[in-house]
Each structure stands twice: as C-alpha cells, then as structure tokens.
Amino acid sequence: MNDPVRPLPRTDEFDTREFWAGTKEKVFRYQQCRNCETVIFYARRHCTGCIDGDFEWKTASGRATLYTYSVVRQSYHPFFRNQVPYAVAWIDLEEGPRILSNVVGVSDPLKEIHIGMPLELEWEEHETLCIPLFRPAT
C-alpha cells in the first residue's frame, strides 16, 4: 500500500503559475507593485494597495518570523493524519509577505515553537513543484 500523499495545488492557474514555477527551482517569488510599492502575496492581477496591475516579481531570502500558529492534533486527511501533531502557522517573510504554511523540523510543536521565533525556508520536493515549509532557524 502506498503512503498517502500531500494534496498539491494547481500549477496552471494564470495568477499563481509563475509562483509555482519558481518553487520547482526552490525560489520563493512574490509580487511588488511598481506604482505604490505594496508587497503582494499571494499572486494576483491587481495591487491591494492602489488597484494598479503593474508588478515586479521579487525573490524572498527565506528568512522569516513566526507570527502566530495553531497545533493540529487530529486530522482526517490521510496525509495529514500521519503528521499529527503539527503546526499550521502564519509566517512573516523578511521582505514583507505573510504566508500560511507549516513549521517542520520539531518533535513537539507544543513545546518547541513560539511566536516571534526566527524561521528559515525549507522545500518539500514533488514532481512538478516544491512546497514552501519553514523550520526553526539555525
């Protein structure tokens, strides 16, 4: 019997396909408005600051801070059931975007993570893309 696999996003959607293409190369891309300089994540067609649509794609360093989190102790999805307990977190990238992801690389998320802790980007590899995850910074 095969191990259950993580549900993966679609990589062919117009707004987000460039982001997912970057993940295949382990590059975290985000947008910044050329008009008002608002940092935008997740990728979209209009600026959330001024509604302009002229963007520049930028690359994040991978350094981040844990904004807040919740520990999941029970999951019904076959992949996540094998991961419990795990932390789902809002993570602030150094460049400004806030992303929802998982904190990995800890044995007990109830004891080993805390708000404000420094994190670093880690990639979970799949055939067509990589999933951005975060671990405590070393």
PDB file of C-alpha atoms in Angstrom, residues 5-132:
ATOM      1  CA  VAL A   5       0.437  11.997  -0.441  1.00  0.00           C
ATOM      2  CA  ARG A   6       0.043  15.675   0.298  1.00  0.00           C
ATOM      3  CA  PRO A   7      -2.730  17.374  -1.683  1.00  0.00           C
ATOM      4  CA  LEU A   8      -0.992  19.698  -4.156  1.00  0.00           C
ATOM      5  CA  PRO A   9      -2.105  22.991  -5.697  1.00  0.00           C
ATOM      6  CA  ARG A  10      -2.820  23.504  -9.381  1.00  0.00           C
ATOM      7  CA  THR A  11       0.184  24.950 -11.171  1.00  0.00           C
ATOM      8  CA  ASP A  12      -1.599  26.158 -14.302  1.00  0.00           C
ATOM      9  CA  GLU A  13      -3.711  28.976 -12.871  1.00  0.00           C
ATOM     10  CA  PHE A  14      -2.947  32.333 -14.504  1.00  0.00           C
ATOM     11  CA  ASP A  15      -2.266  34.368 -11.361  1.00  0.00           C
ATOM     12  CA  THR A  16      -0.152  31.842  -9.480  1.00  0.00           C
ATOM     13  CA  ARG A  17       1.629  29.791 -12.157  1.00  0.00           C
ATOM     14  CA  GLU A  18       4.807  31.904 -12.044  1.00  0.00           C
ATOM     15  CA  PHE A  19       4.996  31.478  -8.264  1.00  0.00           C
ATOM     16  CA  TRP A  20       4.646  27.679  -8.536  1.00  0.00           C
ATOM     17  CA  ALA A  21       7.137  27.537 -11.423  1.00  0.00           C
ATOM     18  CA  GLY A  22       9.653  29.254  -9.139  1.00  0.00           C
ATOM     19  CA  THR A  23       9.115  26.709  -6.402  1.00  0.00           C
ATOM     20  CA  LYS A  24      10.286  23.954  -8.731  1.00  0.00           C
ATOM     21  CA  GLU A  25      13.662  25.743  -8.669  1.00  0.00           C
ATOM     22  CA  LYS A  26      13.295  26.340  -4.887  1.00  0.00           C
ATOM     23  CA  VAL A  27      12.765  30.061  -5.385  1.00  0.00           C
ATOM     24  CA  PHE A  28      10.066  31.846  -3.354  1.00  0.00           C
ATOM     25  CA  ARG A  29       8.637  34.630  -5.534  1.00  0.00           C
ATOM     26  CA  TYR A  30       6.295  37.396  -4.527  1.00  0.00           C
ATOM     27  CA  GLN A  31       4.999  40.497  -6.286  1.00  0.00           C
ATOM     28  CA  GLN A  32       5.609  44.163  -5.578  1.00  0.00           C
ATOM     29  CA  CYS A  33       3.594  46.971  -7.145  1.00  0.00           C
ATOM     30  CA  ARG A  34       5.711  49.330  -9.265  1.00  0.00           C
ATOM     31  CA  ASN A  35       3.208  52.133  -8.652  1.00  0.00           C
ATOM     32  CA  CYS A  36       2.863  52.170  -4.831  1.00  0.00           C
ATOM     33  CA  GLU A  37       5.465  49.542  -3.773  1.00  0.00           C
ATOM     34  CA  THR A  38       2.916  47.386  -1.916  1.00  0.00           C
ATOM     35  CA  VAL A  39       4.214  43.858  -1.356  1.00  0.00           C
ATOM     36  CA  ILE A  40       1.695  41.304  -2.617  1.00  0.00           C
ATOM     37  CA  PHE A  41       1.300  37.670  -1.724  1.00  0.00           C
ATOM     38  CA  TYR A  42      -0.485  35.540  -2.883  1.00  0.00           C
ATOM     39  CA  ALA A  43      -0.038  36.427  -6.561  1.00  0.00           C
ATOM     40  CA  ARG A  44      -2.912  38.289  -8.190  1.00  0.00           C
ATOM     41  CA  ARG A  45      -3.738  40.620 -11.080  1.00  0.00           C
ATOM     42  CA  HIS A  46      -4.277  43.844  -9.150  1.00  0.00           C
ATOM     43  CA  CYS A  47      -2.496  45.647  -6.334  1.00  0.00           C
ATOM     44  CA  THR A  48      -4.152  45.501  -2.929  1.00  0.00           C
ATOM     45  CA  GLY A  49      -2.785  48.978  -2.186  1.00  0.00           C
ATOM     46  CA  CYS A  50      -3.748  51.019  -5.253  1.00  0.00           C
ATOM     47  CA  ILE A  51      -5.526  48.552  -7.623  1.00  0.00           C
ATOM     48  CA  ASP A  52      -2.833  49.053 -10.282  1.00  0.00           C
ATOM     49  CA  GLY A  53      -1.663  45.975 -12.176  1.00  0.00           C
ATOM     50  CA  ASP A  54       1.994  46.733 -12.888  1.00  0.00           C
ATOM     51  CA  PHE A  55       4.036  44.283 -10.804  1.00  0.00           C
ATOM     52  CA  GLU A  56       7.606  43.239 -10.404  1.00  0.00           C
ATOM     53  CA  TRP A  57       8.393  39.673  -9.319  1.00  0.00           C
ATOM     54  CA  LYS A  58      10.894  39.548  -6.462  1.00  0.00           C
ATOM     55  CA  THR A  59      12.649  36.713  -4.649  1.00  0.00           C
ATOM     56  CA  ALA A  60      12.435  36.189  -0.900  1.00  0.00           C
ATOM     57  CA  SER A  61      15.553  35.393   1.128  1.00  0.00           C
ATOM     58  CA  GLY A  62      13.860  32.578   3.040  1.00  0.00           C
ATOM     59  CA  ARG A  63      14.351  34.271   6.420  1.00  0.00           C
ATOM     60  CA  ALA A  64      11.127  34.633   8.373  1.00  0.00           C
ATOM     61  CA  THR A  65       9.477  35.081  11.765  1.00  0.00           C
ATOM     62  CA  LEU A  66       6.631  33.092  13.278  1.00  0.00           C
ATOM     63  CA  TYR A  67       3.650  35.456  13.549  1.00  0.00           C
ATOM     64  CA  THR A  68       1.146  33.014  15.091  1.00  0.00           C
ATOM     65  CA  TYR A  69       0.299  29.324  14.934  1.00  0.00           C
ATOM     66  CA  SER A  70      -2.050  26.534  15.880  1.00  0.00           C
ATOM     67  CA  VAL A  71      -1.150  22.942  16.659  1.00  0.00           C
ATOM     68  CA  VAL A  72      -3.276  20.366  14.860  1.00  0.00           C
ATOM     69  CA  ARG A  73      -3.732  17.234  16.941  1.00  0.00           C
ATOM     70  CA  GLN A  74      -6.275  15.414  14.794  1.00  0.00           C
ATOM     71  CA  SER A  75      -6.733  15.259  11.029  1.00  0.00           C
ATOM     72  CA  TYR A  76      -8.982  13.200   8.812  1.00  0.00           C
ATOM     73  CA  HIS A  77      -6.994  13.622   5.604  1.00  0.00           C
ATOM     74  CA  PRO A  78      -4.780  10.523   5.161  1.00  0.00           C
ATOM     75  CA  PHE A  79      -1.569  12.525   4.562  1.00  0.00           C
ATOM     76  CA  PHE A  80      -2.018  14.900   7.490  1.00  0.00           C
ATOM     77  CA  ARG A  81      -3.243  12.144   9.818  1.00  0.00           C
ATOM     78  CA  ASN A  82       0.301  10.758   9.681  1.00  0.00           C
ATOM     79  CA  GLN A  83       1.772  14.178  10.592  1.00  0.00           C
ATOM     80  CA  VAL A  84      -0.045  14.976  13.859  1.00  0.00           C
ATOM     81  CA  PRO A  85       0.725  16.859  15.928  1.00  0.00           C
ATOM     82  CA  TYR A  86       1.873  19.557  13.502  1.00  0.00           C
ATOM     83  CA  ALA A  87       1.909  23.339  13.453  1.00  0.00           C
ATOM     84  CA  VAL A  88      -0.019  25.422  10.940  1.00  0.00           C
ATOM     85  CA  ALA A  89       1.398  28.924  11.076  1.00  0.00           C
ATOM     86  CA  TRP A  90       1.194  32.428   9.714  1.00  0.00           C
ATOM     87  CA  ILE A  91       4.769  33.282   8.874  1.00  0.00           C
ATOM     88  CA  ASP A  92       6.162  36.735   8.098  1.00  0.00           C
ATOM     89  CA  LEU A  93       8.864  36.677   5.461  1.00  0.00           C
ATOM     90  CA  GLU A  94      11.646  39.196   5.963  1.00  0.00           C
ATOM     91  CA  GLU A  95      10.579  41.040   2.793  1.00  0.00           C
ATOM     92  CA  GLY A  96       7.019  41.556   3.995  1.00  0.00           C
ATOM     93  CA  PRO A  97       4.690  38.833   2.705  1.00  0.00           C
ATOM     94  CA  ARG A  98       2.772  36.803   5.275  1.00  0.00           C
ATOM     95  CA  ILE A  99       2.248  33.178   4.272  1.00  0.00           C
ATOM     96  CA  LEU A 100       0.271  30.298   5.742  1.00  0.00           C
ATOM     97  CA  SER A 101       2.494  27.226   5.967  1.00  0.00           C
ATOM     98  CA  ASN A 102       3.747  24.553   8.347  1.00  0.00           C
ATOM     99  CA  VAL A 103       6.580  24.662  10.868  1.00  0.00           C
ATOM    100  CA  VAL A 104       8.606  21.474  10.444  1.00  0.00           C
ATOM    101  CA  GLY A 105      11.754  20.047  11.960  1.00  0.00           C
ATOM    102  CA  VAL A 106      10.456  19.888  15.525  1.00  0.00           C
ATOM    103  CA  SER A 107       9.481  16.815  17.540  1.00  0.00           C
ATOM    104  CA  ASP A 108       6.868  18.543  19.680  1.00  0.00           C
ATOM    105  CA  PRO A 109       5.366  21.761  18.288  1.00  0.00           C
ATOM    106  CA  LEU A 110       3.596  22.352  21.614  1.00  0.00           C
ATOM    107  CA  LYS A 111       6.974  22.834  23.311  1.00  0.00           C
ATOM    108  CA  GLU A 112       9.469  23.721  20.602  1.00  0.00           C
ATOM    109  CA  ILE A 113       7.956  26.693  18.788  1.00  0.00           C
ATOM    110  CA  HIS A 114       6.839  30.123  19.930  1.00  0.00           C
ATOM    111  CA  ILE A 115       5.530  33.356  18.473  1.00  0.00           C
ATOM    112  CA  GLY A 116       8.348  35.587  17.303  1.00  0.00           C
ATOM    113  CA  MET A 117      10.852  32.789  16.715  1.00  0.00           C
ATOM    114  CA  PRO A 118      13.111  33.063  13.676  1.00  0.00           C
ATOM    115  CA  LEU A 119      12.430  30.575  10.891  1.00  0.00           C
ATOM    116  CA  GLU A 120      14.020  29.604   7.608  1.00  0.00           C
ATOM    117  CA  LEU A 121      12.513  28.307   4.407  1.00  0.00           C
ATOM    118  CA  GLU A 122      12.723  24.623   3.565  1.00  0.00           C
ATOM    119  CA  TRP A 123      11.345  22.910   0.474  1.00  0.00           C
ATOM    120  CA  GLU A 124       9.304  19.711   0.224  1.00  0.00           C
ATOM    121  CA  GLU A 125      10.010  18.342  -3.242  1.00  0.00           C
ATOM    122  CA  HIS A 126       7.370  16.979  -5.604  1.00  0.00           C
ATOM    123  CA  GLU A 127       7.463  16.166  -9.301  1.00  0.00           C
ATOM    124  CA  THR A 128       6.068  19.460 -10.647  1.00  0.00           C
ATOM    125  CA  LEU A 129       6.628  21.869  -7.732  1.00  0.00           C
ATOM    126  CA  CYS A 130       8.039  22.257  -4.256  1.00  0.00           C
ATOM    127  CA  ILE A 131       6.018  23.199  -1.177  1.00  0.00           C
ATOM    128  CA  PRO A 132       7.450  26.008   0.976  1.00  0.00           C
TER     129      PRO A 132
END
